[in-house]
Coordinates of C-alpha atoms and ligand atoms in Angstrom, one line a residue:
X1 CA 106.9 119.8 109.7
X2 CA 104.6 120.3 107.0
X3 CA 101.0 121.6 106.2
X4 CA 97.9 119.6 105.6
X5 CA 97.8 118.8 101.3
X6 CA 95.4 120.6 99.2
X7 CA 93.1 118.0 99.0
X8 CA 92.9 117.5 102.8
X9 CA 94.0 114.3 104.4
X10 CA 93.8 110.7 103.9
X11 CA 92.0 110.1 107.1
X12 CA 90.9 112.2 109.8
X13 CA 90.4 111.0 113.4
X14 CA 89.8 113.5 116.9
X15 CA 93.3 111.8 118.3
X16 CA 96.1 110.4 116.8
X17 CA 98.4 108.2 118.6
X18 CA 101.9 108.0 117.5
X19 CA 103.6 104.7 119.1
X20 CA 101.9 101.3 120.1
X21 CA 103.8 100.9 123.2
X22 CA 102.4 101.1 126.9
X23 CA 102.1 104.9 126.8
X24 CA 100.3 104.9 123.2
X25 CA 97.6 102.1 123.9
X26 CA 96.5 103.6 127.3
X27 CA 96.7 107.1 125.8
X28 CA 94.3 105.2 122.8
X29 CA 91.9 103.3 125.0
X30 CA 91.6 106.6 127.3
X31 CA 90.8 108.7 124.6
X32 CA 88.7 106.5 123.2
X33 CA 86.7 105.7 126.7
X34 CA 86.1 109.5 126.4
X35 CA 84.1 109.6 123.2
X36 CA 87.0 110.5 120.7
X37 CA 87.5 108.5 117.4
X38 CA 91.4 107.4 117.6
X39 CA 94.0 105.8 115.4
X40 CA 97.5 104.4 116.4
X41 CA 100.3 104.3 114.1
X42 CA 103.5 102.2 114.7
X43 CA 106.8 102.1 113.1
X44 CA 107.6 98.4 113.6
X45 CA 106.0 96.2 112.0
X46 CA 104.9 94.3 115.2
X47 CA 104.5 95.3 118.8
X48 CA 108.3 95.9 119.8
X49 CA 108.8 98.8 122.1
X50 CA 110.6 99.1 125.3
X51 CA 107.1 98.5 127.2
X52 CA 107.4 94.7 125.4
X53 CA 110.7 94.4 126.9
X54 CA 109.8 95.6 130.2
X55 CA 109.4 93.4 133.2
X56 CA 105.8 95.4 133.4
X57 CA 105.9 96.5 137.1
X58 CA 103.7 99.9 137.3
X59 CA 104.1 101.9 141.0
X60 CA 101.1 103.0 142.2
X61 CA 100.0 104.2 145.6
X62 CA 97.2 103.9 147.8
X63 CA 95.5 101.0 145.4
X64 CA 92.8 98.5 146.7
X65 CA 95.8 95.9 146.1
X66 CA 97.7 97.4 148.2
X67 CA 95.0 98.0 150.9
X68 CA 93.8 94.2 150.2
X69 CA 97.1 93.0 152.3
X70 CA 97.3 96.0 154.6
X71 CA 99.5 98.2 152.9
X72 CA 99.2 101.7 153.9
X73 CA 100.3 103.8 151.1
X74 CA 99.4 107.4 150.0
X75 CA 100.2 109.7 146.6
X76 CA 102.3 111.8 149.4
X77 CA 104.7 109.1 150.0
X78 CA 105.1 108.0 147.1
X79 CA 106.1 111.9 145.7
X80 CA 108.4 112.1 148.8
X81 CA 110.1 108.5 147.8
X82 CA 110.5 109.8 143.9
X83 CA 111.7 113.0 145.4
X84 CA 114.0 111.5 147.7
X85 CA 115.3 109.2 144.9
X86 CA 115.6 111.8 141.8
X87 CA 116.9 115.0 143.7
X88 CA 116.0 118.1 142.6
X89 CA 115.3 118.1 138.4
X90 CA 113.3 120.1 136.0
X91 CA 109.8 118.4 135.9
X92 CA 109.0 118.2 139.5
X93 CA 105.5 119.5 138.9
X94 CA 104.7 115.9 137.4
X95 CA 105.7 114.1 140.5
X96 CA 102.6 115.0 142.4
X97 CA 100.5 114.5 139.6
X98 CA 101.6 111.2 138.7
X99 CA 101.7 110.1 142.3
X100 CA 98.1 111.2 142.7
X101 CA 97.2 109.5 139.4
X102 CA 98.7 106.3 139.5
X103 CA 96.0 104.2 141.8
X104 CA 93.3 105.3 139.9
X105 CA 94.9 104.5 136.4
X106 CA 96.1 101.0 137.6
X107 CA 92.6 100.3 138.8
X108 CA 91.6 101.1 135.4
X109 CA 94.0 98.8 133.4
X110 CA 92.5 96.2 135.9
X111 CA 88.6 97.4 136.5
X112 CA 88.1 98.8 132.8
X113 CA 90.3 96.7 130.6
X114 CA 90.3 93.4 132.4
X115 CA 94.1 93.0 132.8
X116 CA 95.0 90.5 135.4
X117 CA 97.1 92.9 137.6
X118 CA 98.3 92.3 140.9
X119 CA 100.4 93.8 143.8
X120 CA 104.0 92.7 143.8
X121 CA 104.8 91.3 146.9
X122 CA 108.2 89.6 146.8
X123 CA 110.1 92.7 146.4
X124 CA 109.9 96.8 146.5
X125 CA 113.0 97.6 144.4
X126 CA 114.9 100.7 144.5
X127 CA 113.4 104.1 145.7
X128 CA 110.2 102.5 147.1
X129 CA 109.4 102.8 151.1
X130 CA 106.5 100.5 150.6
X131 CA 105.1 97.5 148.2
X132 CA 103.9 99.3 145.0
X133 CA 105.0 97.8 142.0
X134 CA 101.9 96.5 140.2
X135 CA 102.1 93.6 137.1
X136 CA 100.6 90.9 135.5
X137 CA 101.3 87.5 137.2
X138 CA 104.0 86.4 134.4
X139 CA 105.9 90.0 135.4
X140 CA 106.7 90.3 131.7
X141 CA 106.1 93.0 129.4
X142 CA 104.8 91.2 126.6
X143 CA 102.0 89.7 128.3
X144 CA 100.8 93.4 129.7
X145 CA 101.2 94.6 126.0
X146 CA 98.9 91.7 124.6
X147 CA 96.3 92.9 127.4
X148 CA 96.3 96.5 125.9
X149 CA 96.3 95.3 122.4
X150 CA 93.6 93.2 123.1
X151 CA 91.6 96.0 125.0
X152 CA 92.2 98.3 121.7
X153 CA 91.1 95.5 119.5
X154 CA 87.8 94.9 121.3
X155 CA 86.9 98.6 121.3
X156 CA 87.5 98.8 117.5
X157 CA 90.7 101.1 117.8
X158 CA 92.9 101.1 114.5
X159 CA 96.4 100.0 115.0
X160 CA 98.7 100.5 111.8
X161 CA 102.1 98.7 112.0
X162 CA 105.1 99.6 109.9
X163 CA 103.8 102.7 109.8
X164 CA 106.4 105.4 111.1
X165 CA 105.1 109.1 111.4
X166 CA 107.5 110.9 109.5
X167 CA 106.7 114.5 110.3
X168 CA 104.1 116.4 111.9
X169 CA 101.2 118.6 110.2
X170 CA 101.3 122.2 111.6
X171 CA 98.9 124.7 110.6
X172 CA 99.0 128.2 112.2
X173 CA 101.2 126.7 115.0
X174 CA 98.7 123.9 115.9
X175 CA 99.4 120.1 115.2
X176 CA 97.2 119.0 113.2
X177 CA 98.4 115.0 112.2
X178 CA 101.1 113.6 111.1
X179 CA 102.5 112.0 107.7
X180 CA 102.9 108.2 107.8
X181 CA 104.9 106.5 105.9
X182 CA 103.4 103.0 104.7
X183 CA 105.2 100.3 103.0
X184 CA 104.4 99.9 99.1
X185 CA 102.2 102.7 98.8
X186 CA 102.6 106.3 99.1
X187 CA 102.9 108.4 102.3
X188 CA 99.5 109.3 103.9
X189 CA 98.3 112.1 105.8
X190 CA 96.3 111.5 109.0
X191 CA 94.5 114.9 110.0
X192 CA 93.8 115.0 113.7
X193 CA 92.4 117.4 116.0
X194 CA 95.1 116.2 118.7
X195 CA 98.0 114.4 118.4
X196 CA 99.8 112.6 121.2
X197 CA 103.5 111.5 120.7
X198 CA 104.0 108.3 122.6
X199 CA 107.3 107.2 120.5
X200 CA 109.4 106.8 123.6
X201 CA 113.1 108.5 123.8
X202 CA 116.4 108.2 122.3
X203 CA 118.1 105.5 123.5
X204 CA 118.8 104.1 120.0
X205 CA 119.8 107.4 118.5
X206 CA 123.8 108.0 119.0
X207 CA 123.9 111.7 118.1
X208 CA 121.3 112.5 120.8
X209 CA 122.5 110.4 123.6
X210 CA 125.9 111.7 122.6
X211 CA 124.8 115.5 122.7
X212 CA 122.4 114.8 126.0
X213 CA 123.5 111.9 128.0
X214 CA 127.2 111.3 127.0
X215 CA 128.1 109.5 130.0
X216 CA 126.1 106.5 129.2
X217 CA 126.4 106.8 125.2
X218 CA 129.2 104.2 125.4
X219 CA 127.2 101.7 127.1
X220 CA 125.6 98.8 125.4
X221 CA 121.9 99.6 124.7
X222 CA 119.5 97.2 125.8
X223 CA 116.1 99.1 124.9
X224 CA 113.9 98.9 121.8
X225 CA 114.8 99.6 118.4
X226 CA 112.3 102.0 117.6
X227 CA 113.1 104.6 120.1
X228 CA 115.1 107.2 117.6
X229 CA 114.2 110.4 119.2
X230 CA 111.6 111.6 117.3
X231 CA 109.7 113.3 119.7
X232 CA 112.8 115.4 120.5
X233 CA 113.6 116.3 116.9
X234 CA 110.0 117.4 116.1
X235 CA 109.5 119.6 119.7
X236 CA 112.8 121.3 118.7
X237 CA 111.4 122.6 115.3
X238 CA 108.1 123.4 117.3
X239 CA 109.8 125.3 120.0
X240 CA 109.1 123.1 122.6
X241 CA 111.1 122.6 126.0
X242 CA 113.1 119.7 126.6
X243 CA 113.8 118.7 130.3
X244 CA 116.0 116.3 132.5
X245 CA 117.8 115.5 129.0
X246 CA 120.8 113.9 130.5
X247 CA 118.6 111.3 132.9
X248 CA 118.3 107.7 131.9
X249 CA 117.8 104.3 133.4
X250 CA 120.6 102.0 133.4
X251 CA 120.9 98.3 134.4
X252 CA 124.0 96.9 135.7
X253 CA 123.3 93.2 135.4
X254 CA 123.1 92.0 131.8
X255 CA 124.1 88.3 131.6
X256 CA 127.2 87.8 129.4
X257 CA 127.1 86.0 127.0
X258 CA 123.3 85.3 127.3
X259 CA 121.9 89.0 127.0
X260 CA 119.2 88.5 129.4
X261 CA 118.7 90.4 132.4
X262 CA 119.8 89.5 135.8
X263 CA 116.9 90.7 138.4
X264 CA 118.3 93.3 141.0
X265 CA 116.7 90.8 143.3
X266 CA 119.7 88.5 143.3
X267 CA 121.7 91.6 145.4
X268 CA 118.7 93.1 147.4
X269 CA 118.5 89.4 149.2
X270 CA 122.5 89.4 149.8
X271 CA 124.2 88.9 146.4
X272 CA 127.7 90.9 145.9
X273 CA 129.2 92.5 142.4
X274 CA 133.0 92.1 142.0
X275 CA 135.3 93.2 139.7
X276 CA 137.6 91.3 138.0
X277 CA 140.3 91.4 140.9
X278 CA 137.8 89.8 142.6
X279 CA 136.8 92.8 144.9
X280 CA 133.8 94.7 145.4
X281 CA 133.7 97.8 144.3
X282 CA 130.6 99.9 145.3
X283 CA 127.6 99.8 147.3
X284 CA 125.5 97.2 145.1
X285 CA 122.3 98.9 147.1
X286 CA 122.6 102.1 144.9
X287 CA 120.3 100.4 143.0
X288 CA 121.0 98.6 139.4
X289 CA 120.5 102.0 137.8
X290 CA 122.6 103.8 139.8
X291 CA 125.3 101.2 140.0
X292 CA 125.7 101.2 136.1
X293 CA 128.4 104.3 136.5
X294 CA 130.3 103.2 139.1
X295 CA 130.7 99.6 137.1
X296 CA 131.2 101.3 134.0
X297 CA 133.9 103.1 135.2
X298 CA 135.5 100.2 136.4
X299 CA 135.7 98.4 133.1
X300 CA 136.8 95.1 132.5
X301 CA 134.9 91.8 133.4
X302 CA 132.2 92.3 136.7
X303 CA 130.4 89.5 138.3
X304 CA 127.3 88.8 140.6
X305 CA 127.7 86.3 143.3
X306 CA 125.1 85.3 145.3
X307 CA 124.1 81.8 146.4
X308 CA 121.6 79.0 145.5
X309 CA 119.3 80.0 148.2
X310 CA 118.8 83.5 146.4
X311 CA 118.9 81.7 143.3
X312 CA 116.0 79.4 143.9
X313 CA 114.0 82.1 145.6
X314 CA 114.4 84.6 143.0
X315 CA 113.4 82.6 139.9
X316 CA 110.4 81.1 141.9
X317 CA 108.9 84.7 141.7
X318 CA 110.9 85.8 138.3
X319 CA 110.0 83.7 135.6
X320 CA 112.4 85.3 133.3
X321 CA 115.3 84.8 135.5
X322 CA 113.9 81.4 136.1
X323 CA 114.9 81.1 132.0
X324 CA 118.2 82.4 132.8
X325 CA 119.2 79.8 135.3
X326 CA 117.6 76.9 132.9
X327 CA 119.9 78.3 130.3
X328 CA 123.3 77.9 132.3
X329 CA 123.3 81.5 133.0
X330 CA 123.4 81.2 137.3
X331 CA 125.7 77.9 137.9
X332 CA 126.6 77.0 141.3
X333 CA 130.4 75.9 142.9
X334 CA 130.9 74.4 145.8
X335 CA 133.2 77.2 147.5
X336 CA 134.8 80.4 146.6
X337 CA 137.8 78.7 145.0
X338 CA 136.2 76.7 142.7
X339 CA 134.2 79.7 142.0
X340 CA 137.2 81.8 141.5
X341 CA 138.7 79.0 139.1
X342 CA 135.8 78.8 136.8
X343 CA 135.6 83.0 136.3
X344 CA 139.4 83.0 136.3
X345 CA 139.2 85.2 139.0
X346 CA 142.0 85.5 141.8
X347 CA 141.1 82.9 144.6
X348 CA 142.4 84.5 147.3
X349 CA 140.9 88.0 146.8
X350 CA 137.8 86.2 146.1
X351 CA 137.7 84.3 149.0
X352 CA 138.6 87.4 151.2
X353 CA 135.7 89.5 149.8
X354 CA 133.2 86.8 150.3
X355 CA 134.3 86.1 154.1
X356 CA 134.4 90.2 154.7
X357 CA 130.8 90.7 152.8
X358 CA 129.7 87.8 155.2
X359 CA 130.7 89.3 158.3
X360 CA 129.2 92.9 157.3
X361 CA 126.0 90.9 156.6
X362 CA 126.2 89.3 160.0
X363 CA 126.1 92.6 161.9
X364 CA 130.0 91.9 163.3
X365 CA 131.5 94.9 161.3
X366 CA 130.6 97.9 159.3
X367 CA 130.8 97.7 155.1
X368 CA 133.8 99.9 154.2
X369 CA 131.4 100.4 150.8
X370 CA 128.3 102.1 153.1
X371 CA 126.0 99.1 152.1
X372 CA 123.2 98.2 155.4
X373 CA 120.4 96.1 153.3
X374 CA 121.6 92.2 153.2
X375 CA 118.6 90.3 152.5
X376 CA 118.6 87.0 153.6
X377 CA 122.2 87.5 155.2
X378 CA 125.8 86.2 154.6
X379 CA 126.2 84.1 151.6
X380 CA 126.3 80.5 151.9
X381 CA 127.3 77.4 149.9
X382 CA 126.8 76.8 146.9
X383 CA 127.9 80.3 145.4
X384 CA 126.4 81.4 142.3
X385 CA 128.2 83.5 139.6
X386 CA 126.8 85.2 137.0
X387 CA 129.2 87.6 134.8
X388 CA 127.4 90.4 134.2
X389 CA 127.5 93.8 132.3
X390 CA 126.0 97.4 132.5
X391 CA 123.7 98.9 129.7
X392 CA 121.2 101.8 128.7
X393 CA 117.3 100.5 128.7
X394 CA 115.9 104.1 128.4
X395 CA 116.3 107.6 128.4
X396 CA 114.5 109.6 130.8
X397 CA 114.6 113.3 129.4
X398 CA 112.2 114.6 126.6
X399 CA 109.3 116.9 126.4
X400 CA 108.3 119.4 129.1
X401 CA 104.6 118.4 129.8
X402 CA 102.2 120.0 132.2
X403 CA 99.9 118.1 134.4
X404 CA 97.5 117.6 131.4
X405 CA 100.3 116.3 129.2
X406 CA 100.2 119.3 127.0
X407 CA 103.9 119.8 125.4
X408 CA 105.1 123.3 126.6
X409 CA 106.9 125.6 124.7
X410 CA 110.6 127.4 125.4
X411 CA 109.2 130.6 125.5
X412 CA 106.0 129.6 127.3
X413 CA 102.6 128.6 126.8
X414 CA 101.9 125.3 124.9
X415 CA 102.1 123.8 121.3
X416 CA 98.4 123.5 120.5
X417 CA 97.1 120.3 119.8
X418 CA 100.3 118.4 120.8
X419 CA 100.7 116.0 124.1
X420 CA 103.4 113.7 125.0
X421 CA 103.8 110.7 127.6
X422 CA 106.3 108.1 128.4
X423 CA 109.9 107.9 127.2
X424 CA 108.7 110.9 124.7
X425 CA 107.9 113.5 127.9
X426 CA 111.0 114.4 130.4
X427 CA 110.6 111.8 133.2
X428 CA 110.9 112.3 137.3
X429 CA 114.2 110.7 137.2
X430 CA 116.3 113.6 138.2
X431 CA 118.2 115.8 135.8
X432 CA 120.8 113.7 134.8
X433 CA 122.6 110.4 135.3
X434 CA 121.3 107.1 135.9
X435 CA 120.9 107.5 140.2
X436 CA 117.6 109.1 140.2
X437 CA 115.6 106.2 138.8
X438 CA 113.1 104.6 141.1
X439 CA 111.6 101.0 139.6
X440 CA 109.0 101.6 137.7
X441 CA 109.4 105.2 136.6
X442 CA 109.2 104.3 132.9
X443 CA 105.9 102.7 132.8
X444 CA 104.6 105.4 135.8
X445 CA 105.3 108.0 132.9
X446 CA 104.3 105.8 130.0
X447 CA 101.0 104.7 131.4
X448 CA 100.5 108.0 134.0
X449 CA 100.9 110.4 131.4
X450 CA 99.1 108.1 129.1
X451 CA 95.9 107.8 131.0
X452 CA 96.0 111.6 131.5
X453 CA 97.0 112.4 128.0
X454 CA 94.4 110.4 126.3
X455 CA 91.9 112.0 128.3
X456 CA 93.1 115.7 128.1
X457 CA 93.7 115.1 124.0
X458 CA 89.9 113.8 123.7
X459 CA 88.3 116.8 125.3
X460 CA 90.8 118.9 123.2
X461 CA 89.5 116.7 119.8
X462 CA 86.1 116.9 120.7
X463 CA 86.0 120.4 121.1
X464 CA 87.4 120.7 117.7
Ligands
LIG1 C1 114.9 95.1 129.8 C2 114.0 96.7 129.9 C3 112.9 96.3 131.5 C4 112.3 97.4 131.8 N1 111.5 96.9 132.9 C5 110.9 98.0 133.6 C6 109.8 98.1 134.4 O1 109.8 97.0 134.9 N2 109.1 99.0 135.0 C7 109.1 100.3 134.6 O2 108.4 101.0 134.9 N3 109.8 100.5 133.0 C8 110.8 99.8 132.9 N4 111.2 99.9 131.6 C9 111.1 100.9 131.4 C10 110.0 101.0 130.2 O3 110.0 100.0 129.4 C11 109.8 102.1 129.3 O4 110.2 103.2 129.9 C12 108.6 102.6 128.8 O5 108.1 100.8 128.2 C13 108.6 103.3 127.8 O6 107.0 103.1 127.4 P1 106.6 104.0 126.0 O7 105.6 103.6 125.3 O8 107.1 105.6 126.2 O9 107.4 103.1 124.9 P2 107.6 102.0 123.9 O10 106.9 100.8 124.7 O11 109.0 102.2 123.6 O12 106.8 102.5 122.8 C14 106.9 103.3 121.6 C15 106.4 103.0 120.4 O13 106.6 104.1 119.3 C16 107.2 103.5 118.2 N5 107.7 104.4 117.2 C17 108.8 105.1 117.7 N6 108.9 106.5 116.8 C18 108.0 106.2 116.2 C19 107.6 106.7 114.7 N7 108.1 107.6 114.4 N8 105.9 106.7 114.3 C20 105.4 105.6 115.0 N9 106.1 104.8 116.0 C21 106.7 105.1 116.6 C22 108.1 102.4 118.8 O14 108.4 101.4 117.8 C23 107.5 102.0 119.8 O15 106.8 100.7 119.6 C24 112.0 98.5 131.2 C25 113.3 98.7 130.2 C26 114.0 97.9 129.2 C27 114.7 97.9 128.4

């Protein structure tokens, strides 16, 4: 923390956004639309945050996209789904606010920014009782981000790359801007009447992970390199309240050795997960994030086993998975015996597992592990195997914000002039662990709080 230099700031804006990810762009665009002069600074030399890596699925309830195909949804149903998945946590007040804002935010992306948003019909994913995930047609966060960046360019919003904010400027307890390092020249000071922290969480900071989410600190990190926890460190120094710090999104299925995501759709359509003894060890329908805990506890090699029908149906709707298939990451085998031989799994145990799973999926017996959903039914030959490993995607704990995305203080009240969204803010995925994460909670907090923060910060910034 530092104060303004005697000569004043090098640049003055109404709203400074720190971080050019999904949250940062939405916040900047919303603030600009509300009449504020805005600048965005980005640590990395190009767009490379988590939103770029994501599948770009944004949950929203009651949208015109849902209504067009007869899906009856509401913010109340969405909020109930989020609460059921997350259980009790420290950011409960945000749940209703994010659910209520979600439809207008997604429709704004389409109608005001011109992004080709559509409802995902092929899957609901974890935690949602109706289809409410929305995305661009490619289902790639990179395309979502290109659309946001283009919208910012069209509006003349400056985005400075390779320009990390290194400390916040604070005067009389109010945040007034940030010091920004720029390559090859002296650090500059950007003065602002409101600052939005859109710099994501602390997934890439081992010290913060060990302190707040030690259960996942040993997993591979699959998120973006810029997530170094500045929001948490700066917030703590300003007396901000942290919430849900042990919560995170994990994923159980990173293809080995390809390093590409195996969409959980293959499990939802009937796939199973086995360990190196050839046996299942947990209910796969816990979800891709929740399943990471039993997978990590199991250790050793684990495999997703599905079949060629599931592979083709999934690849048809999810191009990234199609790339993995094209790279040989989802080979098929005529039967369980040849799969076992190729993957060095015990043949008898694997055959028994596949047979038993088939009987459960056909409704002939109850699943000893409690699974009830079997998608396309019993697996059929040819069988497909992908070796997988669990990984941390992003942290869900962070600065506690109110329903205007203002950063709250530990002793009550707010840090004046400071807003946070996305991974910088505490999310709505439970208090700790990966089991409370409903699909899309990452972008719900990024785009939803960005939308809210941008407007609120513009009001603040324009009021002086
Ligand atoms: C593989 C993968 C798939 C995912 N799929 C989905 C999905 O489909 N749906 C979903 O909801 N969520 C998904 N998530 C989670 C989601 O991507 C994140 O929760 C979300 O993108 C966070 O958005 P953000 O804007 O807060 O962060 P980011 O998109 O990471 O943006 C933050 C930016 O701030 C920059 N930055 C950091 N520190 C500074 C600093 N000091 N100064 C300047 N800039 C800084 C970073 O470099 C980064 O560019 C996925 C995550 C991963 C890893």
